[in-house]
CSV table of C-alpha atoms and ligand atoms in Angstrom, one decimal:
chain,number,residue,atom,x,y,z
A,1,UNK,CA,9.0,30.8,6.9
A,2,UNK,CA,6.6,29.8,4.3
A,3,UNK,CA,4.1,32.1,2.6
A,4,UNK,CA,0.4,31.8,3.3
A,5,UNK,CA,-2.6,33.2,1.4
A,6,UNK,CA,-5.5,35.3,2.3
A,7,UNK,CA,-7.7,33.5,-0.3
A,8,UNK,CA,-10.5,31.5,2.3
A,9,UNK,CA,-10.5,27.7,0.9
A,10,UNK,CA,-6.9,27.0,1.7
A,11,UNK,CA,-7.6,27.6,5.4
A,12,UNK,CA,-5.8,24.1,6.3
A,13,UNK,CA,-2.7,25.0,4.2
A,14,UNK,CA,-2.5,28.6,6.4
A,15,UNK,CA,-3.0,26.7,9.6
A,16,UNK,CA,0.2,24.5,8.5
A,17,UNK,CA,1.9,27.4,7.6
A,18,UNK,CA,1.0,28.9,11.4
A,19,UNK,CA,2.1,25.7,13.0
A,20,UNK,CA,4.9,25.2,11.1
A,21,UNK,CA,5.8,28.7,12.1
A,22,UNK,CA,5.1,28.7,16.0
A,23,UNK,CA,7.1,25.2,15.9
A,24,UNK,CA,10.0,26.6,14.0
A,25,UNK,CA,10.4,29.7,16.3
A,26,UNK,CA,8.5,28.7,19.8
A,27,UNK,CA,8.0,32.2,21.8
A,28,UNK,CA,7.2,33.7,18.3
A,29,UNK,CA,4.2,35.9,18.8
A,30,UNK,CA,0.7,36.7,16.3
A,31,UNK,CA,2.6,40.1,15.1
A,32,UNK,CA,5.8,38.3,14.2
A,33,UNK,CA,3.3,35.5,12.7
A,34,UNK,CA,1.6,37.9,10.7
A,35,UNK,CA,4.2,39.5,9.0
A,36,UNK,CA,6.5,36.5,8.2
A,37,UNK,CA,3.2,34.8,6.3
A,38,UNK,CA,2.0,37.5,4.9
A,39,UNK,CA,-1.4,36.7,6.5
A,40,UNK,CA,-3.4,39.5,8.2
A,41,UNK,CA,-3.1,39.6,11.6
A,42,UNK,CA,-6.8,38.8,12.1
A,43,UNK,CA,-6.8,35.6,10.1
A,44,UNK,CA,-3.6,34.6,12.4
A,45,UNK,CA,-5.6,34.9,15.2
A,46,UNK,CA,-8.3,33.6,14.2
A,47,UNK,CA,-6.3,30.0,13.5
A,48,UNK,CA,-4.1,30.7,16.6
A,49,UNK,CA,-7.5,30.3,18.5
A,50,UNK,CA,-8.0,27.5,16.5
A,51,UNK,CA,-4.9,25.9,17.7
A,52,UNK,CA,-5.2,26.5,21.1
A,53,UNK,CA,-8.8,25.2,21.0
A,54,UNK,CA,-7.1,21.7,19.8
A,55,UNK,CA,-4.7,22.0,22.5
A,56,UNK,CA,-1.7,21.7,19.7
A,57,UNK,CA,-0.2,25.2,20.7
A,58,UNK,CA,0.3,27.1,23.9
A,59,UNK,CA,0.6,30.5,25.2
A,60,UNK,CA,3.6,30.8,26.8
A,61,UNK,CA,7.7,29.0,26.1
A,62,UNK,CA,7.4,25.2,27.6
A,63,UNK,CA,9.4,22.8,29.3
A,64,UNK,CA,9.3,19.5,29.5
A,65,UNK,CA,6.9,17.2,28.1
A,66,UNK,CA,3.4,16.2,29.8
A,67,UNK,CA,0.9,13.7,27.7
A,68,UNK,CA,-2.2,15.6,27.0
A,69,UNK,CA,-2.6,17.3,29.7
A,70,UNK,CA,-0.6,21.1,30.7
A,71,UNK,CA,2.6,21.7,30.1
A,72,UNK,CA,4.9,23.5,32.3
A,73,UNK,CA,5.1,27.3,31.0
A,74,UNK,CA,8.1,29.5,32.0
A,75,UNK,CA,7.0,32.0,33.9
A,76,UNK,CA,8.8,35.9,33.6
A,77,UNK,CA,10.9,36.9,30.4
A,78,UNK,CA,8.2,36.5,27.4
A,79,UNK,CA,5.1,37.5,27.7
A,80,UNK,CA,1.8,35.6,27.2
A,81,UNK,CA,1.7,36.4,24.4
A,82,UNK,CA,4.2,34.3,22.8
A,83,UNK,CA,3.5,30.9,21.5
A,84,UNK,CA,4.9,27.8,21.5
A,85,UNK,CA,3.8,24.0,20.6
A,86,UNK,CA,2.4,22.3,23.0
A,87,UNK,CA,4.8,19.0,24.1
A,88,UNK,CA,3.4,15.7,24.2
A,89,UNK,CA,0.3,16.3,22.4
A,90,UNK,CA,1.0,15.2,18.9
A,91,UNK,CA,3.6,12.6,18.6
A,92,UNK,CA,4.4,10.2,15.8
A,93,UNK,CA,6.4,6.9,15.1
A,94,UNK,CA,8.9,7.1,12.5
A,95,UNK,CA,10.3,3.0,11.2
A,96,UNK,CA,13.0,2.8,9.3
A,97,UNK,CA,13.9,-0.5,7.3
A,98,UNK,CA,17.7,-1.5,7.0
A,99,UNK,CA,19.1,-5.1,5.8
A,100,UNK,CA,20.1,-5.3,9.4
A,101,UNK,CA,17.7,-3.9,11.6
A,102,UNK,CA,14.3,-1.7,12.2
A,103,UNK,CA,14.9,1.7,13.5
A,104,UNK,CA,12.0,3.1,15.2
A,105,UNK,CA,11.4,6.9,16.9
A,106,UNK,CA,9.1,8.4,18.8
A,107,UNK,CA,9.1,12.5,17.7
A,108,UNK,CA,7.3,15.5,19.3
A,109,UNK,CA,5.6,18.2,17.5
A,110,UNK,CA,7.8,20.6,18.9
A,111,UNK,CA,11.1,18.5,17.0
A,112,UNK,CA,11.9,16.3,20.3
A,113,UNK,CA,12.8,12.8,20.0
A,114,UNK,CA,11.4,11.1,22.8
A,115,UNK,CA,12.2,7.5,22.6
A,116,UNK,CA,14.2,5.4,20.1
A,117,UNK,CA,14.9,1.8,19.8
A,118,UNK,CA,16.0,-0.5,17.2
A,119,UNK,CA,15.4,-4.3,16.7
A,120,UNK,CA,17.8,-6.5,15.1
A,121,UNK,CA,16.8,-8.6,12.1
A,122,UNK,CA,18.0,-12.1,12.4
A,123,UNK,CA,19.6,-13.4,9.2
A,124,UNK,CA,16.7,-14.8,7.7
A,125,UNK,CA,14.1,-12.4,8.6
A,126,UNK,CA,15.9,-9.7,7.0
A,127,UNK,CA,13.9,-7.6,4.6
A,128,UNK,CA,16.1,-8.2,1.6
A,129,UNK,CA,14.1,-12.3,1.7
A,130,UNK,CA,10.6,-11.6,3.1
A,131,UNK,CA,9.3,-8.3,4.4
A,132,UNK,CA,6.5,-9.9,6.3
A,133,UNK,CA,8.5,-11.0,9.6
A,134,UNK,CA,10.4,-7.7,9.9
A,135,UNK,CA,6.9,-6.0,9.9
A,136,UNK,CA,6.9,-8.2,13.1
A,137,UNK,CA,9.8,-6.7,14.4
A,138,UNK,CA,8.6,-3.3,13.7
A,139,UNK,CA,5.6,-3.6,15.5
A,140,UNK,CA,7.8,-4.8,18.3
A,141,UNK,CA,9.9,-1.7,18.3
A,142,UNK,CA,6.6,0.9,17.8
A,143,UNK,CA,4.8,-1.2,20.8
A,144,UNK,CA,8.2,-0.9,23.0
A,145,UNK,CA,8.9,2.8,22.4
A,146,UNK,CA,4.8,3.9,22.8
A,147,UNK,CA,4.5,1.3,25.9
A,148,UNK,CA,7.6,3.2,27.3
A,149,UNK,CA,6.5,7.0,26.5
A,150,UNK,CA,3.4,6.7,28.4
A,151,UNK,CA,1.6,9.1,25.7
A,152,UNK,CA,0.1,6.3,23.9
A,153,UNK,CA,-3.2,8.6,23.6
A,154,UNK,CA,-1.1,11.1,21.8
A,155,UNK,CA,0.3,9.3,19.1
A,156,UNK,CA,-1.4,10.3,15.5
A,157,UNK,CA,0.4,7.3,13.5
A,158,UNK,CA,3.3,5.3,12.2
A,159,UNK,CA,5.2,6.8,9.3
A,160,UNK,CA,7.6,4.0,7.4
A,161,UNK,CA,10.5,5.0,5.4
A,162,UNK,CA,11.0,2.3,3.0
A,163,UNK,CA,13.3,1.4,0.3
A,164,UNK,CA,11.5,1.9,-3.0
A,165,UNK,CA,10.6,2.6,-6.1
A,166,UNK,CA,7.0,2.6,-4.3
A,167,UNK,CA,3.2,2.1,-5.9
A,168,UNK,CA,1.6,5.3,-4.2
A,169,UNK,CA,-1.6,4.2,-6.9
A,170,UNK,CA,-3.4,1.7,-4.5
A,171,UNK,CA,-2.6,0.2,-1.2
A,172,UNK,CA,1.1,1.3,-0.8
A,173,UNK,CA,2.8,-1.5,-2.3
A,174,UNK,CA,6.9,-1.4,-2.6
A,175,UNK,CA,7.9,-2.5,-6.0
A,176,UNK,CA,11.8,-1.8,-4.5
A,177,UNK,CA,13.8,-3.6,-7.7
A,178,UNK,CA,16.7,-4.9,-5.4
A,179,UNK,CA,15.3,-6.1,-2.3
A,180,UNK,CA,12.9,-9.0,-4.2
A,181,UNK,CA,11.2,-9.6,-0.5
A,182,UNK,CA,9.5,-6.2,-0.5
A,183,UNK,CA,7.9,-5.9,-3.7
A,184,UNK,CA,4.0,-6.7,-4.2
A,185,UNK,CA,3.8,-6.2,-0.6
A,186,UNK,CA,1.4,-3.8,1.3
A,187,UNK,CA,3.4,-2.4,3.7
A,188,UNK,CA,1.3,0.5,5.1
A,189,UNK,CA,-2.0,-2.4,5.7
A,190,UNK,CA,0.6,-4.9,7.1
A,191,UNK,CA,1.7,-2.5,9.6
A,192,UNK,CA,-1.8,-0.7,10.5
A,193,UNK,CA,-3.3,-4.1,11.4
A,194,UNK,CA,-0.2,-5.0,13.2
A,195,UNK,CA,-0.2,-1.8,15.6
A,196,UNK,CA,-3.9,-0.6,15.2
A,197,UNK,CA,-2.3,2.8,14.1
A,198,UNK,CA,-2.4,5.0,10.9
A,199,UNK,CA,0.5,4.3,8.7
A,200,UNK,CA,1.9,5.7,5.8
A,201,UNK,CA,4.5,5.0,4.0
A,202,UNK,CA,7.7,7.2,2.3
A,203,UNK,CA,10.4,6.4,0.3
A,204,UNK,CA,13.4,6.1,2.5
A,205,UNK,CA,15.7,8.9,0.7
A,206,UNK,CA,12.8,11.1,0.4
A,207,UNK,CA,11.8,10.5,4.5
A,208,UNK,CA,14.9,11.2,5.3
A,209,UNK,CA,15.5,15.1,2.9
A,210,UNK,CA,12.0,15.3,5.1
A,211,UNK,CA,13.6,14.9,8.3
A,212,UNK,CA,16.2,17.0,7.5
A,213,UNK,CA,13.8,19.6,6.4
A,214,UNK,CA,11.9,19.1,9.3
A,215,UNK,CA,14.7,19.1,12.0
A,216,UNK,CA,16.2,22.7,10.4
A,217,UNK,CA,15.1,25.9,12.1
A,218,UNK,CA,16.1,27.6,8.5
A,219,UNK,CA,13.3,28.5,5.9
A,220,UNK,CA,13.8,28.2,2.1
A,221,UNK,CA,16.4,25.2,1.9
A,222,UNK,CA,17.6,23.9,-1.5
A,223,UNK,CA,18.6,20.6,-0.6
A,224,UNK,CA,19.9,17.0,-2.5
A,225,UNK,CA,19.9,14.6,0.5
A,226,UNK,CA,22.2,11.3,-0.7
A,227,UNK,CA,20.9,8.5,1.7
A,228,UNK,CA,23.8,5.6,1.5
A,229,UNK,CA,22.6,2.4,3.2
A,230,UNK,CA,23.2,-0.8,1.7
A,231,UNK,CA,21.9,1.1,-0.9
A,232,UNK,CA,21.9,4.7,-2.5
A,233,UNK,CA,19.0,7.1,-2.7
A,234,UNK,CA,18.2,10.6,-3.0
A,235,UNK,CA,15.6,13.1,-2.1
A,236,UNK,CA,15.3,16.7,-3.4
A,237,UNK,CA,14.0,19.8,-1.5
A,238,UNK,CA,13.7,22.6,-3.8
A,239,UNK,CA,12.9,26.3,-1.6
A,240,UNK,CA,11.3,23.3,1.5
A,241,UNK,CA,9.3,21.8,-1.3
A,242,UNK,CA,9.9,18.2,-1.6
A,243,UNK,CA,10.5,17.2,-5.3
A,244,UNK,CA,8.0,14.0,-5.7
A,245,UNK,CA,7.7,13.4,-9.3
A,246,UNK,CA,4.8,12.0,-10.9
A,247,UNK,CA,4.4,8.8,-9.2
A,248,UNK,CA,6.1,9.9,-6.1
A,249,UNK,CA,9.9,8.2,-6.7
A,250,UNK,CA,11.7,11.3,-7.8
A,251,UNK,CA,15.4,11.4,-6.8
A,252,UNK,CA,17.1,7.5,-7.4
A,253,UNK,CA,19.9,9.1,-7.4
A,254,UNK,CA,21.3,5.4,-7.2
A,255,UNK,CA,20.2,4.6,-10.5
A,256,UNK,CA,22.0,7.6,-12.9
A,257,UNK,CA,24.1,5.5,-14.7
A,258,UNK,CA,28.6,7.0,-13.7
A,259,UNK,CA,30.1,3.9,-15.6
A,260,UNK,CA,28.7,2.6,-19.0
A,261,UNK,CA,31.3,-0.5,-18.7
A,262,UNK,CA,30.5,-0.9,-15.0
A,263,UNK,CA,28.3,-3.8,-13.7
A,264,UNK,CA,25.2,-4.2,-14.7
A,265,UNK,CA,22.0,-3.1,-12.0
A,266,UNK,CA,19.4,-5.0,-10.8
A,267,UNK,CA,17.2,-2.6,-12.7
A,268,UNK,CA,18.6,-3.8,-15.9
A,269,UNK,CA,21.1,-0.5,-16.6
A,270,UNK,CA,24.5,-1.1,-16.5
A,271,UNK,CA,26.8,0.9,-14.5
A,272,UNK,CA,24.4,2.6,-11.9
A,273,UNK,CA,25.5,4.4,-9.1
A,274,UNK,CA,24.0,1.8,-6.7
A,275,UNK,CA,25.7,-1.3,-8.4
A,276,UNK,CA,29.2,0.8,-8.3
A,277,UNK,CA,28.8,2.4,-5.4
A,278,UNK,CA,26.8,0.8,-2.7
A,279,UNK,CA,28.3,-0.6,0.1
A,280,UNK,CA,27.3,-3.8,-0.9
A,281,UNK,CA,28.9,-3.7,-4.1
A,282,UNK,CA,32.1,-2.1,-3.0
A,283,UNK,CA,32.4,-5.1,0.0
A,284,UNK,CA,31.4,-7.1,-3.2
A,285,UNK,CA,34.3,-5.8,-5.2
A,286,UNK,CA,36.6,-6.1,-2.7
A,287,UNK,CA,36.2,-9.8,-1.4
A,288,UNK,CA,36.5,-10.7,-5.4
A,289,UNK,CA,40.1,-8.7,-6.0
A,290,UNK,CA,41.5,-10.8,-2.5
A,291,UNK,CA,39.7,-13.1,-2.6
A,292,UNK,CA,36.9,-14.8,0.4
A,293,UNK,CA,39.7,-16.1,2.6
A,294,UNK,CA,41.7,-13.2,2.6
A,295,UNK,CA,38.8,-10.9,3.3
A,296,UNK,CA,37.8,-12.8,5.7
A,297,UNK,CA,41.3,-12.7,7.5
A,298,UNK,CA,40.9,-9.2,7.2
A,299,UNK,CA,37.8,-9.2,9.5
A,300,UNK,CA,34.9,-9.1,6.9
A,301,UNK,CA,32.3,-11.6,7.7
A,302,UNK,CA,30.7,-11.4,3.9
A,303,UNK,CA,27.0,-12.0,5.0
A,304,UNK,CA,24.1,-10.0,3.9
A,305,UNK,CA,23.5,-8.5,7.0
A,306,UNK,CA,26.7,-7.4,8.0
A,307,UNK,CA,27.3,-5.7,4.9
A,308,UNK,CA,27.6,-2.2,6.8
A,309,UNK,CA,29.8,-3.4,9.4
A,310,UNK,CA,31.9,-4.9,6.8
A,311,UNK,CA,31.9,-1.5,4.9
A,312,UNK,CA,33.3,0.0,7.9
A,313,UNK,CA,35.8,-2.5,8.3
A,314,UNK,CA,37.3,-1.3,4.5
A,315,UNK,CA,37.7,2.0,5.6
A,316,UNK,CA,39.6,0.8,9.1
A,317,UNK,CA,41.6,-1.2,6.4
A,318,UNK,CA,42.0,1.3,3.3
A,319,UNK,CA,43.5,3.7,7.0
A,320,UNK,CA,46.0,0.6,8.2
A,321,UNK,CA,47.3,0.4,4.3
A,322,UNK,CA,45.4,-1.7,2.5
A,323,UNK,CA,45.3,-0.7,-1.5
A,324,UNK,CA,43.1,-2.7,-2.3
A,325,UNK,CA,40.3,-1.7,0.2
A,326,UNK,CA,41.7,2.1,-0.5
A,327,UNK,CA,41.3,1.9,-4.4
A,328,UNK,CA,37.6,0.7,-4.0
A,329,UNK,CA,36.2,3.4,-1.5
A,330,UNK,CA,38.2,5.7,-3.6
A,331,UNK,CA,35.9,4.9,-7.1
A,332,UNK,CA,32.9,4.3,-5.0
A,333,UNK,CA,33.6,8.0,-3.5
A,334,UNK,CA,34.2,9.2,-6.7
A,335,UNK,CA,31.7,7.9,-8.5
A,336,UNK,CA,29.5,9.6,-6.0
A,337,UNK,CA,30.6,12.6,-6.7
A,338,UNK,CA,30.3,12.5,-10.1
A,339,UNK,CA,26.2,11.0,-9.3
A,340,UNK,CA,25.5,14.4,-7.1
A,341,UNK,CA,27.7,16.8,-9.7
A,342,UNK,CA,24.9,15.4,-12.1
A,343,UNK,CA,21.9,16.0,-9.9
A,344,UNK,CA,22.8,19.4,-8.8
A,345,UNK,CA,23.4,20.9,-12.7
A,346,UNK,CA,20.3,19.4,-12.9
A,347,UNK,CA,18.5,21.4,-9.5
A,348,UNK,CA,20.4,24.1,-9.1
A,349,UNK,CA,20.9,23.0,-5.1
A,350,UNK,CA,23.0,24.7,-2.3
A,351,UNK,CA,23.6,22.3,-0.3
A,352,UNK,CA,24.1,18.4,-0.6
A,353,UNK,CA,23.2,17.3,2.8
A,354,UNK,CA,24.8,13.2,3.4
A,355,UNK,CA,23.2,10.6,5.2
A,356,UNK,CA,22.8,7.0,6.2
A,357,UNK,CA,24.7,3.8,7.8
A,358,UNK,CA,27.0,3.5,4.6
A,359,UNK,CA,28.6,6.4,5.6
A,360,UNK,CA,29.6,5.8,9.1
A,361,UNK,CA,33.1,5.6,8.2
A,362,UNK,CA,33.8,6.7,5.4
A,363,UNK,CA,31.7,9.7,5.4
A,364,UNK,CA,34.7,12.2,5.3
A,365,UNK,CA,36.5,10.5,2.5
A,366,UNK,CA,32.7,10.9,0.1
A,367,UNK,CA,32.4,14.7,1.6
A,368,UNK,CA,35.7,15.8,0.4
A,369,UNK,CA,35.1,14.3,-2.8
A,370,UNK,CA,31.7,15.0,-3.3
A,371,UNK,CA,33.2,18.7,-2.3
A,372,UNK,CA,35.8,18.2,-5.3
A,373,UNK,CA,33.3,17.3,-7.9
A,374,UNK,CA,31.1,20.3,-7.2
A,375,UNK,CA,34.0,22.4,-8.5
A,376,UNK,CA,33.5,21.9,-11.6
A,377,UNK,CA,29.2,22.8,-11.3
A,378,UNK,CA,27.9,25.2,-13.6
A,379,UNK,CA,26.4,27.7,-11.0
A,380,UNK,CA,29.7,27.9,-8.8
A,381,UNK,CA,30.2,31.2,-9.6
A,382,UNK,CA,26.8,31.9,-8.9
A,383,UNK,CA,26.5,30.2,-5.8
A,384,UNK,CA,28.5,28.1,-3.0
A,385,UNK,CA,27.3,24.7,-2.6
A,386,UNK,CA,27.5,23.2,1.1
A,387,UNK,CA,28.3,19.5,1.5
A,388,UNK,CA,27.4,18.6,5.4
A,389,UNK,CA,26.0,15.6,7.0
A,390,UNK,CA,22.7,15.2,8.0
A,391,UNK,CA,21.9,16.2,11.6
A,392,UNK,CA,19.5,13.6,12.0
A,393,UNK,CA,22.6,10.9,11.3
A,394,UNK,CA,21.4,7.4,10.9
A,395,UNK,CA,17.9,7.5,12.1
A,396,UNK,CA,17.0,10.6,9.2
A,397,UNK,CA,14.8,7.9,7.6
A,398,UNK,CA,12.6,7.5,10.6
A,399,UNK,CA,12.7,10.5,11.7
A,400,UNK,CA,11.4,12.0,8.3
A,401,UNK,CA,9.0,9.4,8.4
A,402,UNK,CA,7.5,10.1,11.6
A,403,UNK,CA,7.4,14.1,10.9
A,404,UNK,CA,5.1,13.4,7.7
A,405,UNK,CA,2.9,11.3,9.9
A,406,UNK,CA,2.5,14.6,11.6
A,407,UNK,CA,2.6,17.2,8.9
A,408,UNK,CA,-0.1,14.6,7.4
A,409,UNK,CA,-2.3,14.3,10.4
A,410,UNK,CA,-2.0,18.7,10.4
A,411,UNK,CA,-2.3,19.8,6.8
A,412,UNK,CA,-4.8,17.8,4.0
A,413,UNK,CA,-2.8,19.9,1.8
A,414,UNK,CA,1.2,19.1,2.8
A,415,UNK,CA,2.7,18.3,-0.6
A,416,UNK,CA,5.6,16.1,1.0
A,417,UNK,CA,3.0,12.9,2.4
A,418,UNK,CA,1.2,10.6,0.2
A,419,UNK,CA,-2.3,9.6,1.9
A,420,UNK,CA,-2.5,7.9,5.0
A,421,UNK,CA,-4.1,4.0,4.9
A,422,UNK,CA,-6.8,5.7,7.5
A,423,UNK,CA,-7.7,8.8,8.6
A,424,UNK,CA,-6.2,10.5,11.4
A,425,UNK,CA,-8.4,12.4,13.7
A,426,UNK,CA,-7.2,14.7,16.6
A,427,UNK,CA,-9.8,15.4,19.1
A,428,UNK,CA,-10.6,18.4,20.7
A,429,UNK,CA,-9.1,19.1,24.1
A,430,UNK,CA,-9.7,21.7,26.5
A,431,UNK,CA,-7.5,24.8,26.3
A,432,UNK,CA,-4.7,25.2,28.5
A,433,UNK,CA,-5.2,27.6,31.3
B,1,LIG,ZN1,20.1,0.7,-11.6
C-alpha cells in the first residue's frame, strides 16, 4: 500500500491513498488503514467519513452490484467495521483503438468489469486512414455497454487508450508517427461531444502498465509492460509509479533502435524495434521471402486489417513446418528480447509483464525469449526478473484507460492521468444505512 502524509494540503492525495487501500483489500478496517499509510488513525477516519458521505465506500464486505443506490452487505463473519467499495457507484469506460476494431469496457471501482463489447472497423474506417469515423464506432460501443449496464448515472467518464506519441500541451491531440490518420486530431473533444462524457486520453502502452497496476492486489510493483499490437509499446511502473516523462510519452519501447542495418522506421531511425518486430512488419517480411501468392495459399489474407489474424496464422505455420514463417517470429522474438534487455538495465524492473493482440499466438515463443535475454541483465544476481502476461490480456489498454478515468475523477493529484477535457464532478449521496 502506498504511503500517505500527515502534512494538511495533500488531503486529496491521502483520500486516494485510503481508497486505493479499502479497494485493494475490501473488509480492511480504519486500524489496518492506519498503519499501512502511516496516517493517524484520526485523519483515517476523518476521510473514511468522508467517503462514506459520497457514498464511494461502505461499511460492511458487498455483493453484487446495485446503481447508486445500497448494496447488498454480507451479514455475520466481519464486523461493521470493515470497509469495502461501494459497487456501482463509480464506473468508467475504458476505449481501446486497434487497426481492426474498438474495444470498449465498462469497470467498477471495486476492479469489476461489468460490460465489454467491441465494434469492428470496416476496412476503410480503420484508424490507420482517418480517426474521425472510428470515433463513431466508439461512441457506438460506450452508448451499447452504458445503455446495457443500467448505471448510466454512475459513470464518471471515458478514458481512451490511444496509440501515440501524444500532445498532452493543448487539446489532446495524437501526433502517433505511423498511423498518419490520427495525428493533428483531437481525440478527447471528438469523443466528449460524441458521448456528452468526460474523456481523457492515455497512451495505449502506458493505459495498459495502468491496468495492470490497477487490476494487481500487490503494492510496490516494478513493472515494464511491452504492449504488441500492430505495433509495439511500452509503459514503465517504477514502485506503482507510472514513469511519464516530460511530455508524457515515456516508454516507445518500439522505437530503441535492435538492428542498425534493419529497415528504416516511420520515425526516420533505422532498425527500430517496431519496424523489425511488429506484427505488421514480420507478416510484411514474410509475404516478401514467398512471395503474395504463396502467402496467400498459406491462408494470409495481407490486408491492413487483418494483420493480427495473419500474425496468428505465422505461428500456426512456423508449428506445421514452415521455415520461413519460423525464421521470422524467431528474429522478431529475438529482437524483442534484446528491446526489453535494454529497457530493464536501464530501470532496474522485476517483472516484464506482456500484453496485446500481437501476442495471441505467439506469446510463449516471445516469453521464453524475452526470459533468455534477461540472463544476461546486469542485476540478475541481484534480483529475479519475472516475464508473465498481462492479466488483463487484450483489453489491458481499455481497461487502464478506464481505471485513470477513475483514479482521475478521485485524486487531483494521481500522477498516472493527464487532465481530463472537463471536469468530473461526483455528487453527494446519502450514506448507506
Ligand atoms: Zn522508429
Amino acid at each position: 500500500m502506498r504511503r500517505g502524509t500527515n502534512l494538511p494540503w495533500v488531503g486529496d492525495y491521502n483520500q486516494a491513498v485510503v481508497l486505493d487501500g479499502v479497494r485493494r483489500h475490501p473488509g480492511t478496517s480504519r486500524t489496518e488503514l492506519a498503519t499501512a499509510t502511516g496516517l493517524t488513525l484520526q485523519t483515517v477516519s476523518n476521510i473514511v467519513r468522508r467517503l462514506l458521505d459520497r457514498g464511494l465506500v461502505q461499511e460492511g464486505v458487498p455483493e453484487g452490484v446495485a446503481c447508486g443506490g445500497p448494496a447488498r452487505v454480507r451479514s455475520g463473519g466481519k464486523p461493521r467495521t470493515a470497509l469495502s467499495v461501494r459497487p456501482g457507484r463509480a464506473l468508467a469506460v475504458g476505449v481501446q483503438f486497434e487497426r481492426e476494431h474498438v474495444d470498449a469496457v465498462l469497470l467498477d471501482l471495486s476492479g469489476q468489469v461489468l460490460g465489454t463489447v467491441r465494434e469492428h472497423l470496416p476496412d476503410e474506417t480503420g484508424p490507420a486512414t482517418s480517426v474521425r469515423p472510428a470515433v463513431g464506432h466508439a461512441t457506438d460501443a460506450v452508448a451499447r455497454l452504458v445503455g446495457a449496464s443500467g448505471c448510466a448515472d454512475a459513470v464518471l467518464g471515458v478514458g481512451v487508450a490511444a496509440p501515440g506519441p501524444l500532445d498532452f500541451s493543448g487539446p489532446v491531440l495524437s501526433s502517433a508517427i505511423n498511423l498518419p490518420g490520427w495525428r493533428g486530431v483531437p481525440i478527447a473533444d471528438l469523443l466528449a461531444d460524441a458521448t456528452g462524457l468526460p474523456v481523457l486520453v492515455e497512451n495505449d502502452a502506458t493505459a495498459a502498465a495502468v491496468g495492470d497496476l490497477w487490476s494487481s492486489p500487490r503494492v510496490g510493483r516494478s513493472f515494464l509492460y511491452l504492449h504488441v499490437g500492430a505495433g509495439i509499446g511500452g509503459g514503465v511502473v517504477v514502485r506503482d509509479e507510472v514513469l511519464r516523462g516530460v511530455s508524457g510519452n515515456a516508454g516507445e519501447v518500439g522505437h530503441v533502435v535492435v538492428d542498425p542495418h534493419g529497415p528504416p522506421c516511420p520515425c526516420g531511425a533505422t532498425g527500430c524495434l517496431e519496424a523489425v518486430a511488429a506484427p505488421v512488419a514480420v507478416v510484411r517480411r514474410y509475404a516478401e521471402r514467398v512471395g503474395t501468392p504463396a502467402a496467400r495459399a498459406a491462408g494470409l489474407r495481407l490486408t491492413e486489417h487483418t494483420v493480427l489474424d495473419d500474425h496468428d496464422r505465422l505461428e500456426l505455420l512456423a508449428r506445421g513446418g514452415d521455415a520461413v514463417a519460423d525464421a521470422e517470429l524467431a528474429r522478431a522474438a529475438a529482437a524483442i528480447a534484446r528491446a526489453v534487455l535494454g529497457v530493464v538495465n536501464v530501470v532496474d524492473v522485476s517483472e516484464v509483464v506482456l500484453g496485446g493482440g500481437g501476442l495471441r499466438r505467439t506469446g510463449e515463443r516471445v516469453r521464453e525469449a524475452v526470459r533468455r535475454g534477461l540472463g544476461v541483465a546486469m542485476t540478475r544476481e541481484l534480483h529475479p526478473v519475472q516475464v508473465r502476461f498481462g492479466e488483463a490480456g487484450e483489453l489491458a489498454g481499455a481497461l487502464g484507460a478506464a481505471s485513470a478515468v477513475l483514479h482521475e475523477a478521485l485524486s487531483s493529484t494521481w500522477v498516472g492521468v493527464h487532465a481530463p477535457a472537463r471536469e468530473i464532478v461526483i455528487s453527494p449521496v446519502a450514506p448507506v444505512h
